[in-house]
Short mmCIF file of C-alpha atoms in Angstrom, two decimals:
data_model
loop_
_atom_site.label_atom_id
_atom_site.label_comp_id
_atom_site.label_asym_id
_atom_site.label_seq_id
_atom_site.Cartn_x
_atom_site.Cartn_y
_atom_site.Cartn_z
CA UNK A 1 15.59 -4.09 26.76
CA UNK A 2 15.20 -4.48 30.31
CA UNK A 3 15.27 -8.20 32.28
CA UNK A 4 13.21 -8.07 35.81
CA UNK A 5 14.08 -10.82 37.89
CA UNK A 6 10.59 -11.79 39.77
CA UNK A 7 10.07 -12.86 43.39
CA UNK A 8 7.68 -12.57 46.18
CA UNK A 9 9.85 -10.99 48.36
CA UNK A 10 13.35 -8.83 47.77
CA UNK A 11 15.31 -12.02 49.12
CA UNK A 12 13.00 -14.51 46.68
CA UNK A 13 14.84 -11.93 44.23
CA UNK A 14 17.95 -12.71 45.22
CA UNK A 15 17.47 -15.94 45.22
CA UNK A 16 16.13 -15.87 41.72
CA UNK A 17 18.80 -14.20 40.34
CA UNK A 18 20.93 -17.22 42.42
CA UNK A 19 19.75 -19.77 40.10
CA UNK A 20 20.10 -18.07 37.12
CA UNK A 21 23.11 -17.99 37.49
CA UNK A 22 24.28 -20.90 38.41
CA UNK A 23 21.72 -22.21 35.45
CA UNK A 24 24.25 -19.61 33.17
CA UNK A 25 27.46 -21.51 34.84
CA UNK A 26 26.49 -24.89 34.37
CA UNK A 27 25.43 -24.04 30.76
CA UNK A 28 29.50 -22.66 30.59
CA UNK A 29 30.70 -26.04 31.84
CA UNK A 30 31.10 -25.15 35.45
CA UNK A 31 30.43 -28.29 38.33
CA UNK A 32 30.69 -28.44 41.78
CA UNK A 33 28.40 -25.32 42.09
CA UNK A 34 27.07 -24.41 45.65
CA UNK A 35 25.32 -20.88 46.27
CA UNK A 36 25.20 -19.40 49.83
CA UNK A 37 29.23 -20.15 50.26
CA UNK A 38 31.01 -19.25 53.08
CA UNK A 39 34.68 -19.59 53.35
CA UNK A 40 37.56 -19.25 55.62
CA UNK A 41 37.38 -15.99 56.97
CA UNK A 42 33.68 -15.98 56.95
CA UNK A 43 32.94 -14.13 54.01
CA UNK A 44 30.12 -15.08 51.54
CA UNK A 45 29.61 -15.53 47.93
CA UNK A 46 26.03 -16.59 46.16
CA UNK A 47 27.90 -19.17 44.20
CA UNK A 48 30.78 -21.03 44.17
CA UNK A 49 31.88 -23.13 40.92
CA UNK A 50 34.79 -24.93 39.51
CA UNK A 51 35.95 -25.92 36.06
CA UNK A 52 39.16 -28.46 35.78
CA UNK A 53 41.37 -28.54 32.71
CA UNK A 54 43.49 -31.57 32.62
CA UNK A 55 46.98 -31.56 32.42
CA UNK A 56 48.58 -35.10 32.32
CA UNK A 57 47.99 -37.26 34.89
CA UNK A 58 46.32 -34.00 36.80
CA UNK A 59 44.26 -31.26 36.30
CA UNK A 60 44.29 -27.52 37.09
CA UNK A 61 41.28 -26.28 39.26
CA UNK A 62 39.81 -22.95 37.85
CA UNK A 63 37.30 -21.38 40.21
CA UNK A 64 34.55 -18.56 39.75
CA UNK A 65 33.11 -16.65 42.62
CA UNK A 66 30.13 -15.00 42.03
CA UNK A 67 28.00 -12.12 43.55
CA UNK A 68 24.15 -11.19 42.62
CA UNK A 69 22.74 -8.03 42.95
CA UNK A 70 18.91 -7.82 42.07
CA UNK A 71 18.67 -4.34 43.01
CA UNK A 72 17.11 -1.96 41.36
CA UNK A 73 19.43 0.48 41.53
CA UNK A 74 22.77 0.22 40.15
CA UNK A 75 25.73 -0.88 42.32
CA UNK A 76 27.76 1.59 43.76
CA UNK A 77 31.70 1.62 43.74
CA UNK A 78 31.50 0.72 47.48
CA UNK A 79 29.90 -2.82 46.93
CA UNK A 80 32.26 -3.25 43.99
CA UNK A 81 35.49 -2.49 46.44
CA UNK A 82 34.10 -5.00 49.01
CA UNK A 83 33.70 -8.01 46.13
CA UNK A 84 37.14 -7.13 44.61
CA UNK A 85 38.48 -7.65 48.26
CA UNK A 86 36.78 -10.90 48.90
CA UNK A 87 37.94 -12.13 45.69
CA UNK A 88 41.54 -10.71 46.19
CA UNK A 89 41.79 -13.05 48.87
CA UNK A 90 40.41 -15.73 47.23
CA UNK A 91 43.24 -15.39 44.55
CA UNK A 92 45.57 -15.52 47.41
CA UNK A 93 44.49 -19.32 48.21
CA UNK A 94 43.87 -20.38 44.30
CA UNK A 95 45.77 -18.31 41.64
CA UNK A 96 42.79 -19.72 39.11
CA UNK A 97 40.35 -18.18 40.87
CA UNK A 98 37.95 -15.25 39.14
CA UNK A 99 34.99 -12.91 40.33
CA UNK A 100 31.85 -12.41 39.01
CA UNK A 101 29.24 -9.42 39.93
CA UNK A 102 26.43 -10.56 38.27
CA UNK A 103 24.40 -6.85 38.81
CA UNK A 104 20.74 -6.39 37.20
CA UNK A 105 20.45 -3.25 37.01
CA UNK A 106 23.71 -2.58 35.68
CA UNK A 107 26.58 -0.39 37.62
CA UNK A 108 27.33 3.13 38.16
CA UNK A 109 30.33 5.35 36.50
CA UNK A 110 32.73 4.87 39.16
CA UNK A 111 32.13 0.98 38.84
CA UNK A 112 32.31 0.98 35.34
CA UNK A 113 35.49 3.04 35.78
CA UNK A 114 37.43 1.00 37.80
CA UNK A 115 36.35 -2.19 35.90
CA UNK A 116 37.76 -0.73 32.52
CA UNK A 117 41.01 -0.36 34.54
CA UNK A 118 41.52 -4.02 36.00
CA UNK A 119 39.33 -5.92 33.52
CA UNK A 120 42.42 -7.00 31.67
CA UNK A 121 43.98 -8.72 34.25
CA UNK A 122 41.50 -11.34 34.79
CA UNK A 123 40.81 -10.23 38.75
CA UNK A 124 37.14 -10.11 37.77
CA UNK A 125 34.41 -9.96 35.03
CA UNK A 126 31.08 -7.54 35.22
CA UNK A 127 27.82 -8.74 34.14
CA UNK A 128 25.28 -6.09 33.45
CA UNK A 129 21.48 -6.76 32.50
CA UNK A 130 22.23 -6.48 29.20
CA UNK A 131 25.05 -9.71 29.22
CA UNK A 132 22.73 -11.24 30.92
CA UNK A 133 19.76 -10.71 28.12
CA UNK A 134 22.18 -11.68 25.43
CA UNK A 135 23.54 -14.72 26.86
CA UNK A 136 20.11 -15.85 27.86
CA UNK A 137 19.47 -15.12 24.06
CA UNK A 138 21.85 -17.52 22.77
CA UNK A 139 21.66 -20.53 25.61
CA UNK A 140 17.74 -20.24 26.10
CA UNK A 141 16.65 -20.08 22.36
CA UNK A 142 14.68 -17.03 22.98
CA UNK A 143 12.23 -15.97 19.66
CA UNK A 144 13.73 -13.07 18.73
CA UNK A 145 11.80 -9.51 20.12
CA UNK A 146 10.72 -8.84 16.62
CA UNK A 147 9.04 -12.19 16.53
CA UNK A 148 7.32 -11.34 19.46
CA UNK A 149 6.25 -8.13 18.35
CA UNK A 150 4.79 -9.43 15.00
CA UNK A 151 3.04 -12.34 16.67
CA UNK A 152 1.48 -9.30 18.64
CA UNK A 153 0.51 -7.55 16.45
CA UNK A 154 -1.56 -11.18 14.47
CA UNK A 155 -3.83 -10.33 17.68
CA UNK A 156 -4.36 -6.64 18.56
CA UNK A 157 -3.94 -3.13 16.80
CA UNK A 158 -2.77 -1.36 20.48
CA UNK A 159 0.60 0.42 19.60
CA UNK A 160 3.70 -1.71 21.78
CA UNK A 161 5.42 0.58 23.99
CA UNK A 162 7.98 -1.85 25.42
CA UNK A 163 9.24 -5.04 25.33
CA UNK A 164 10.92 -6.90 28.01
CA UNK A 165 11.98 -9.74 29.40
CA UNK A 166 11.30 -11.26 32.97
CA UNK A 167 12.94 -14.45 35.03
CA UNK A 168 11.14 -16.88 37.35
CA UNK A 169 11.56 -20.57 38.97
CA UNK A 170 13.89 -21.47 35.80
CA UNK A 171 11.39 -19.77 33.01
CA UNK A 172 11.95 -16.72 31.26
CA UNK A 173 8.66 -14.66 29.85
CA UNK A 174 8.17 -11.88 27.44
CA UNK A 175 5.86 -8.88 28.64
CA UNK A 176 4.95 -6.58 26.32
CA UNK A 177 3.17 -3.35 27.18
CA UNK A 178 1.28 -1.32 25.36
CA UNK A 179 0.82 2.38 24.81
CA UNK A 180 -3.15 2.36 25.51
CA UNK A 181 -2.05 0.78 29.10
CA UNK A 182 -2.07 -2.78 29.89
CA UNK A 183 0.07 -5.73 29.13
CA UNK A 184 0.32 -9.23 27.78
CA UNK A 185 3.02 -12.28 29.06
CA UNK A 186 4.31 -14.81 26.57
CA UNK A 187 6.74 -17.71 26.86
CA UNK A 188 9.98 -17.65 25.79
CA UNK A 189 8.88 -19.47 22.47
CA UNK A 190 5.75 -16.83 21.89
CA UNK A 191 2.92 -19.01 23.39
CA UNK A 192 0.50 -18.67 25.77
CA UNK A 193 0.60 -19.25 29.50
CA UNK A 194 -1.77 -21.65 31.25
CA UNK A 195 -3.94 -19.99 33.70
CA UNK A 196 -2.27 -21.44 36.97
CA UNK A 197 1.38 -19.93 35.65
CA UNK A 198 -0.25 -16.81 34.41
CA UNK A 199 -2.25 -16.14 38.05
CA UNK A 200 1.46 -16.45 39.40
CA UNK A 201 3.29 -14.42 36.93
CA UNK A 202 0.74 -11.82 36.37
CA UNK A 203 0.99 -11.61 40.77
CA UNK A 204 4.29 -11.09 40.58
CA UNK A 205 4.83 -8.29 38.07
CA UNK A 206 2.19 -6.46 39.38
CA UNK A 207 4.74 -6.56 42.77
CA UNK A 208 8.11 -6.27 40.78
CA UNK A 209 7.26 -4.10 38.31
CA UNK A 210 5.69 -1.23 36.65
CA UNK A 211 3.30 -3.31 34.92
CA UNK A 212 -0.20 -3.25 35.48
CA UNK A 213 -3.57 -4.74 33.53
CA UNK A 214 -2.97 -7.85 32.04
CA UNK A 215 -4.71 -8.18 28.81
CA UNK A 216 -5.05 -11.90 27.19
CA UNK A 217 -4.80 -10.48 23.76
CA UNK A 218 -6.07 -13.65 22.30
CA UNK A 219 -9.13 -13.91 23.94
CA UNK A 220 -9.69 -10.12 23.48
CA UNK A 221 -9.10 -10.59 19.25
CA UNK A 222 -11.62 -13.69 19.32
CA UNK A 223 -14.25 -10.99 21.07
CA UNK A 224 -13.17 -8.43 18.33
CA UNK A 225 -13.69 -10.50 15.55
CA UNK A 226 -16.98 -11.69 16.31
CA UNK A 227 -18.21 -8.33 17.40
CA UNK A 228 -16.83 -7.56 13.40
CA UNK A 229 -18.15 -10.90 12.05
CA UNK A 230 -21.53 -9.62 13.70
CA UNK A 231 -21.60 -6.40 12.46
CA UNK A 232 -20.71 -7.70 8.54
CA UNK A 233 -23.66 -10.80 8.79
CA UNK A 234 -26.07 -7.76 10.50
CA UNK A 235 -24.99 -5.62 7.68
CA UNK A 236 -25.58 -8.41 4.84
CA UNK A 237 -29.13 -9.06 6.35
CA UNK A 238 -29.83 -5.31 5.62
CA UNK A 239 -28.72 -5.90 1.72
CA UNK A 240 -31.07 -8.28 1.15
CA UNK A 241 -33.66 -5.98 2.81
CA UNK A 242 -36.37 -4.07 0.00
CA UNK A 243 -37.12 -2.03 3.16
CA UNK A 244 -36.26 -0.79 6.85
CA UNK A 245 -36.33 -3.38 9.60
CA UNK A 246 -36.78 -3.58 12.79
CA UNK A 247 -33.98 -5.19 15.26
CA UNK A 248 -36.61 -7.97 15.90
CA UNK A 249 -36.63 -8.74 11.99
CA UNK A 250 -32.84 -8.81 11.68
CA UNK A 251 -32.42 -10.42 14.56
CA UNK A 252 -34.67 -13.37 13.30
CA UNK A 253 -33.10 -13.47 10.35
CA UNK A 254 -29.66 -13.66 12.11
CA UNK A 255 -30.30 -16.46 14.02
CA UNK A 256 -31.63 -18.63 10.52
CA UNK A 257 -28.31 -17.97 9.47
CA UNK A 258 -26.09 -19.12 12.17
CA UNK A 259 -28.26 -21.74 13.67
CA UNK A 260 -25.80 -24.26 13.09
CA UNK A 261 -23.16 -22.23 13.86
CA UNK A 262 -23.18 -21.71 17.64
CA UNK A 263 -20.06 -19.83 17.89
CA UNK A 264 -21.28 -17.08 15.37
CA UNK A 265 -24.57 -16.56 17.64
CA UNK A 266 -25.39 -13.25 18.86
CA UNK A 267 -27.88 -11.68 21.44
CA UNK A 268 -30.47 -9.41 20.02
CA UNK A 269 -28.39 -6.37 21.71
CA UNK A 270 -25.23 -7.07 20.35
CA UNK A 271 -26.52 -6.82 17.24
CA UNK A 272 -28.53 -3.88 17.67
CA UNK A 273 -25.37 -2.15 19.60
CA UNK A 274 -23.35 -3.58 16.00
CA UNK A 275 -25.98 -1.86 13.68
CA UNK A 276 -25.83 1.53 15.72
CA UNK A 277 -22.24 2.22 16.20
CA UNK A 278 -21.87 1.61 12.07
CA UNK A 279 -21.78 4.20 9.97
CA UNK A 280 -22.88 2.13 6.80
CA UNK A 281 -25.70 1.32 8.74
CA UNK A 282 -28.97 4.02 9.69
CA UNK A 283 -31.36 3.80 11.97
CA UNK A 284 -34.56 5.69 12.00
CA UNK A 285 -37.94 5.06 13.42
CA UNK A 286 -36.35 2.09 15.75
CA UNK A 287 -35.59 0.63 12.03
CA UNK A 288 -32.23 -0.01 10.40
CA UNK A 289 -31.67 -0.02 6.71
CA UNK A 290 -27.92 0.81 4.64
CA UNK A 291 -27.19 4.27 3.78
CA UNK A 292 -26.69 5.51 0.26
CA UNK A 293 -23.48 5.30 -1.12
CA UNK A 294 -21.69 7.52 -3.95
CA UNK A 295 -18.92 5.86 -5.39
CA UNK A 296 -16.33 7.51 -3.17
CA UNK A 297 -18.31 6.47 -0.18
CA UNK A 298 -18.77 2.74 -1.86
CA UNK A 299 -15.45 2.47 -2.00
CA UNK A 300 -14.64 3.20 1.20
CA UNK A 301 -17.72 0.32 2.12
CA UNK A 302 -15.90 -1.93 0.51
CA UNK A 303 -12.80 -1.38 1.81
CA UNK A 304 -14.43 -1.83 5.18
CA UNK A 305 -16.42 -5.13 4.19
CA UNK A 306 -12.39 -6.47 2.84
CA UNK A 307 -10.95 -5.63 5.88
CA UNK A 308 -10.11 -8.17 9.01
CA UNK A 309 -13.10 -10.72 8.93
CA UNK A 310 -14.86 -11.36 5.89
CA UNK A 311 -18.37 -13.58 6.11
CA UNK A 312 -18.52 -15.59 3.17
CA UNK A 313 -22.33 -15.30 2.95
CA UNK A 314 -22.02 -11.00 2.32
CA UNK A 315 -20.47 -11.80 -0.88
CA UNK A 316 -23.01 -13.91 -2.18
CA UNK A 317 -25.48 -10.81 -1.94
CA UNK A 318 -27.51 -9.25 -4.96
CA UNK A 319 -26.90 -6.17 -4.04
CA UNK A 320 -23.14 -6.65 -3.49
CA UNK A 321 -22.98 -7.80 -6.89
CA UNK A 322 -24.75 -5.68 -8.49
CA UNK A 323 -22.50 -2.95 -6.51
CA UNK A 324 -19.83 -3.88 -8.62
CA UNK A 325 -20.41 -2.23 -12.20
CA UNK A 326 -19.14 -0.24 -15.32
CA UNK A 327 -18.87 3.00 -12.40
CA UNK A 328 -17.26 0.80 -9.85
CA UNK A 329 -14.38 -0.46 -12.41
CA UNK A 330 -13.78 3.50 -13.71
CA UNK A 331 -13.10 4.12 -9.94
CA UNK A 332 -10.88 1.31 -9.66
CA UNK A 333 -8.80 2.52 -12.84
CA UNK A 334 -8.62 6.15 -11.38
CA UNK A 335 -7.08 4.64 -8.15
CA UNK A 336 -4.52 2.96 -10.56
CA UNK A 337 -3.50 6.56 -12.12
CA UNK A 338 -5.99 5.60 -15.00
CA UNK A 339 -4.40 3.00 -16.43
CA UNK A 340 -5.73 2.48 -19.82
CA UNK A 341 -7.46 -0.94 -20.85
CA UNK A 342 -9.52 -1.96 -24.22
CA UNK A 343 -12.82 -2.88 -24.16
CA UNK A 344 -12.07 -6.25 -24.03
CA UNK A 345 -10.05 -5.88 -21.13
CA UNK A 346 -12.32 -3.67 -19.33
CA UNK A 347 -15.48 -6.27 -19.55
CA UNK A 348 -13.08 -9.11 -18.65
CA UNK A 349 -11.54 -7.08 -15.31
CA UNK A 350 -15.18 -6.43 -13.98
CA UNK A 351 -15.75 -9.78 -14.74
CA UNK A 352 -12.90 -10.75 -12.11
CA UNK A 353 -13.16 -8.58 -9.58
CA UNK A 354 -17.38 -9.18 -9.66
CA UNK A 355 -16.20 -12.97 -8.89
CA UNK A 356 -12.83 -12.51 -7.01
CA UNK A 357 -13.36 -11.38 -3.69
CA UNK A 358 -9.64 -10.82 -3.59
CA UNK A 359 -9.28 -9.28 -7.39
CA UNK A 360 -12.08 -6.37 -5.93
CA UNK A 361 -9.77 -6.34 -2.40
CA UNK A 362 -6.70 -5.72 -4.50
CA UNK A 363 -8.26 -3.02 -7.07
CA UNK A 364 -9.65 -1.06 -4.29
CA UNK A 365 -6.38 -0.25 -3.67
CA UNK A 366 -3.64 1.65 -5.53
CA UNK A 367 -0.43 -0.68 -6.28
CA UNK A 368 2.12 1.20 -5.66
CA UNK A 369 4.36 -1.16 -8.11
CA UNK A 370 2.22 0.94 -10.42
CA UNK A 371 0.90 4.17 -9.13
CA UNK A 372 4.57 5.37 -8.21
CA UNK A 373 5.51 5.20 -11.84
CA UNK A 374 2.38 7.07 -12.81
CA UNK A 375 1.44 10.45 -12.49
CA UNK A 376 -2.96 10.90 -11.54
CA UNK A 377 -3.62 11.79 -14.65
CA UNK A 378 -2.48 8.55 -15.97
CA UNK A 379 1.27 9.87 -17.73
CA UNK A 380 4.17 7.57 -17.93
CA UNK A 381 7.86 7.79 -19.21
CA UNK A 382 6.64 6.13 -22.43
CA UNK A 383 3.88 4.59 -24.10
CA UNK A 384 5.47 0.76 -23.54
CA UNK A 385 5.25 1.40 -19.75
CA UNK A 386 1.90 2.10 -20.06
CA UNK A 387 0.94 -0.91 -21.77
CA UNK A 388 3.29 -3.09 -19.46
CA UNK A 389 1.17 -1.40 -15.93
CA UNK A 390 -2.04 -2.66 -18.14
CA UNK A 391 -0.68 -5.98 -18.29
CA UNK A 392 0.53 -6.55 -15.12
CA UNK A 393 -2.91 -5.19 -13.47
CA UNK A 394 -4.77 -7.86 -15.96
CA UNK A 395 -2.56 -10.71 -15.16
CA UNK A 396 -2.90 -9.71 -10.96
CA UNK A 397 -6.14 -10.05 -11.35
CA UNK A 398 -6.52 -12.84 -13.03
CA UNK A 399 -3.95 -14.92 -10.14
CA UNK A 400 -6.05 -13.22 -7.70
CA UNK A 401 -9.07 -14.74 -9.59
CA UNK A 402 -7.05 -18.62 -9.55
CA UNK A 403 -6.49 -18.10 -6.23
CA UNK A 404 -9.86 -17.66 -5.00
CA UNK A 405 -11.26 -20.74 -7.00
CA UNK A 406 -8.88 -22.84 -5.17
CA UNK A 407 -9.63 -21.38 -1.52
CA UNK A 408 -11.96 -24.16 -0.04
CA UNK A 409 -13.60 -21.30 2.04
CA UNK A 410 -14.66 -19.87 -1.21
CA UNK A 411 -16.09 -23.14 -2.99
CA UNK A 412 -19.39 -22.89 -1.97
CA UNK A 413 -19.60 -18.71 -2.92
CA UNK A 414 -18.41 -20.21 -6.47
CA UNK A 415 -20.62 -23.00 -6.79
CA UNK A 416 -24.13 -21.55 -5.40
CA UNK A 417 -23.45 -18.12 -5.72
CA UNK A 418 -21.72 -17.60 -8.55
CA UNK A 419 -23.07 -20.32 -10.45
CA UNK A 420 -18.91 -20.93 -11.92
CA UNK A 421 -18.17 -24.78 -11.56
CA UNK A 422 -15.02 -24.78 -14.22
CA UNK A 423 -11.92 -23.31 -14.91
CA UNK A 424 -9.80 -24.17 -17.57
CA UNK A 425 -5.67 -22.59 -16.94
CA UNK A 426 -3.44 -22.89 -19.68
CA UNK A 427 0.06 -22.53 -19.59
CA UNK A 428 3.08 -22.20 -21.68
CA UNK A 429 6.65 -21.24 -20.44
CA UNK A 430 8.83 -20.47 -23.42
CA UNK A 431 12.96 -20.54 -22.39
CA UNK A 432 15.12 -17.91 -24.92
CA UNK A 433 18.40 -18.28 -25.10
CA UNK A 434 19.83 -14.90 -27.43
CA UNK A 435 16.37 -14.89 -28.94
CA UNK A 436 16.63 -18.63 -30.04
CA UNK A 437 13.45 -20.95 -28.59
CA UNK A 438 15.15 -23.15 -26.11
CA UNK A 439 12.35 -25.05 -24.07
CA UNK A 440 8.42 -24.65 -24.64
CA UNK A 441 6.49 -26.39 -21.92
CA UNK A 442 2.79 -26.24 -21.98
CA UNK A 443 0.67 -27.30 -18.91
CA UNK A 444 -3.29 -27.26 -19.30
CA UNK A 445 -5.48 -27.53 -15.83
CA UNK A 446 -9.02 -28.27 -15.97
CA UNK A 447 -10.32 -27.69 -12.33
CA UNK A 448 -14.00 -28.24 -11.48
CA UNK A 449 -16.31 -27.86 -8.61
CA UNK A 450 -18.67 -30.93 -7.20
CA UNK A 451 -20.64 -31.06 -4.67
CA UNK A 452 -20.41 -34.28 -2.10
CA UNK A 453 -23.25 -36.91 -1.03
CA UNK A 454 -25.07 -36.02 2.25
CA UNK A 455 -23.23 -38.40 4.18
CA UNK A 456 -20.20 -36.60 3.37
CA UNK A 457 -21.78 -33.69 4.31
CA UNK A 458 -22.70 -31.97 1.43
CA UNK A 459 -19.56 -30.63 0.89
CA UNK A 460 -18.23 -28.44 -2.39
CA UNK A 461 -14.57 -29.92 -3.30
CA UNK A 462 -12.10 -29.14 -5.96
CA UNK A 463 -11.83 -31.69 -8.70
CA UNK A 464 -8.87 -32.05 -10.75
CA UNK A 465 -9.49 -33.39 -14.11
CA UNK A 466 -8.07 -36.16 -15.54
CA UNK A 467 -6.50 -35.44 -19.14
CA UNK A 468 -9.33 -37.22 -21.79
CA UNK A 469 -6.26 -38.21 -23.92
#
């Protein structure tokens, strides 16, 4: 990982790099720390600190001279000679007195040579960029880089090339670039800049660095996932369609639909530009309607549809649900490896994933914790296993299916679409001990849907009901 060290000038720079440093030697327990020293003899150091150990009634004075080198080159042996000799006669005056070459970009061989030889005797210490990083690490609290690249990668599907670090005015930022060009700044705690110390910083790498098109990835993922919300709301107008329409029909019907939503709004061309460059959608005639789906192809829809944003209101469609069948479910148990259900199990599994937007999400795709086991025809090791993949698929879906009927977003879907207000979950947890009944605990739920007054909004809630007895 590589630290830049930003200024406006190659002195600003150095004078950057200055109070880092003396930021890293007061965090050691240094005082008395000056930069721009000059001593007896007129040479100059960039700081100048002290540490004093008591010792009785005294105390023994321990000094650190340090030199920065913001370069961005590596230091050469001949800059390394001159600080040794500056320090050398430092020693001369204090015997507790010890270098420091703080250098950015690191050193050359010959310096990293003749530091291996005289490191021991505690003349002077090198500090590379890397030190540096890993002491800022510890002292600044950074969030870790794979933090940073996982909170990246919550906003934007560009591929991270690099990840580095860069110091200014006491801050430290991450800047991440990416492999599709451009870049994004963070703090050191992964949050966002605000605009006056982002103009500044963004200035600065564009002078310091390689770096060059800042992209707020944020903002760019809100813009992405309305132009997807959009597409999906466009797309579930064209369900409900008996026939072709024209962009002034769905557009109408658009705007019923999010009028009181005004951040879901859309311009007649965005939505026309949404419908065109889908491939679930056709147009013909200046008319757009959905295109015919085989099951492979439905599958695939779906998968699309369950992917990033989801409007609530494309679930609720007829034609969604009617999507969903006796072929649909045979699909979904060949992307298991055909696991094998009974009837009974079969009508209750399309039952789920018909009213489980994340049952249908899940069965779309294989589970490996059961296709790796399984060859595509459906063989196992033995007949048990078989029966054990058909009950863990059952039970999956059937959490999946809990879990949507307590997702709030999903209350009103349940209550007006589905027409399912109650759920009864029974539970019994049985403890063996050598095949001997140790504990039976049995917990019944009985969760219902209601709808609130108008003052309230109108809103659908989750009830918990109280036990009659």
């Amino acid at each position: 990982m590589k630290l830049y060290i930003l200024g406006n000038t190659n002195d600003d720079k150095g004078t950057q790099l200055e109070i880092l440093t003396k930021e890293m030697l007061e965090k050691q327990g240094y005082s008395n720390i000056a930069g721009n020293v000059i001593v007896s003899g007129g040479s100059e150091f960039d700081a100048v600190a002290s540490y004093k150990m008591p010792l009785a009634t005294n105390y023994i004075e321990y000094q650190v001279i340090c030199e920065c080198k913001a370069h961005s080159n590596p230091i050469n042996i001949t800059d390394w000679m001159k600080f040794i000799g500056k320090v050398y006669v430092e020693k001369l005056k204090n015997d507790h007195t010890t270098g420091l070459m703080i250098a950015l970009s690191g050193a050359n061989g010959n310096v990293i040579g003749s530091y291996n030889e005289i490191k021991d005797r505690g003349l002077v210490n090198l500090m590379v960029g890397d030190d540096i990083i890993e002491f800022l690490t510890k002292e600044y609290n950074l969030t870790s880089a794979q933090s940073i690249e996982s909170y990246v990668k919550r906003f934007t599907d560009k591929s991270i090339s690099i990840i580095s670090l860069a110091y200014y005015d006491q801050a430290i930022y991450w800047i991440v670039g990416f492999i599709e060009g451009g870049f994004t700044v963070l703090k050191k705690n992964a949050t966002q800049l605000n605009s006056k110390e982002l103009e500044i910083i963004v200035e600065l790498l564009d002078k310091n660095t390689e770096y060059t098109g800042y992209i707020d990835i944020e903002q760019e993922n809100e813009a992405r996932n309305r132009r997807i919300n959009i597409e999906k709301v466009a797309l579930s107008i064209l369900m409900d369609a008996s026939k072709p329409l024209s962009i002034d029909k769905v557009f109408a019907q658009y705007e019923d639909i999010t009028t009181q939503k005004s951040n879901e709004k859309a311009t007649k061309d965005e939505i026309g530009n949404a419908l065109r460059n889908n491939s679930f959608a056709i147009e013909s005639e200046e008319k757009y309607y959905l295109k015919e789906f085989d099951i492979d192809s439905l599958i695939e829809f779906f998968k699309y549809i369950y992917s990033e944003i989801l409007p609530v209101r494309l679930l609720g469609r007829k034609w969604f649900s009617e999507k969903i069948n006796e072929e649909l479910f045979t699909k979904v148990l060949d992307i298991q490896c055909k696991i094998k259900v009974s009837e009974k199990q079969r009508r209750e599994c399309l039952f789920l994933i018909k009213h489980s937007p994340s049952a249908l999400a899940y069965a779309i795709h294989p589970d490996e914790d059961l296709t790796r086991y399984r060859s595509p025809n459906g063989t196992t090791i033995a007949e048990n296993v078989d029966k054990g993949h058909t009950q863990m698929f059952v039970q999956k879906l059937t959490d999946l299916f809990i879990k949507d009927f307590h997702n709030q977003a999903l209350h009103e879907l349940y209550f007006s679409d589905y027409g399912i207000f109650d759920v009864r979950i029974e539970q019994t947890l049985t403890i063996l001990n050598e095949g001997e009944n140790v504990l039976s605990i049995v917990n019944n739920r009985n969760m219902s849907l209601g709808r609130l007054d108008k003052e309230f909004g109108n809103q659908i809630i989750l009830i918990s009901k109280l036990p009659e007895d």
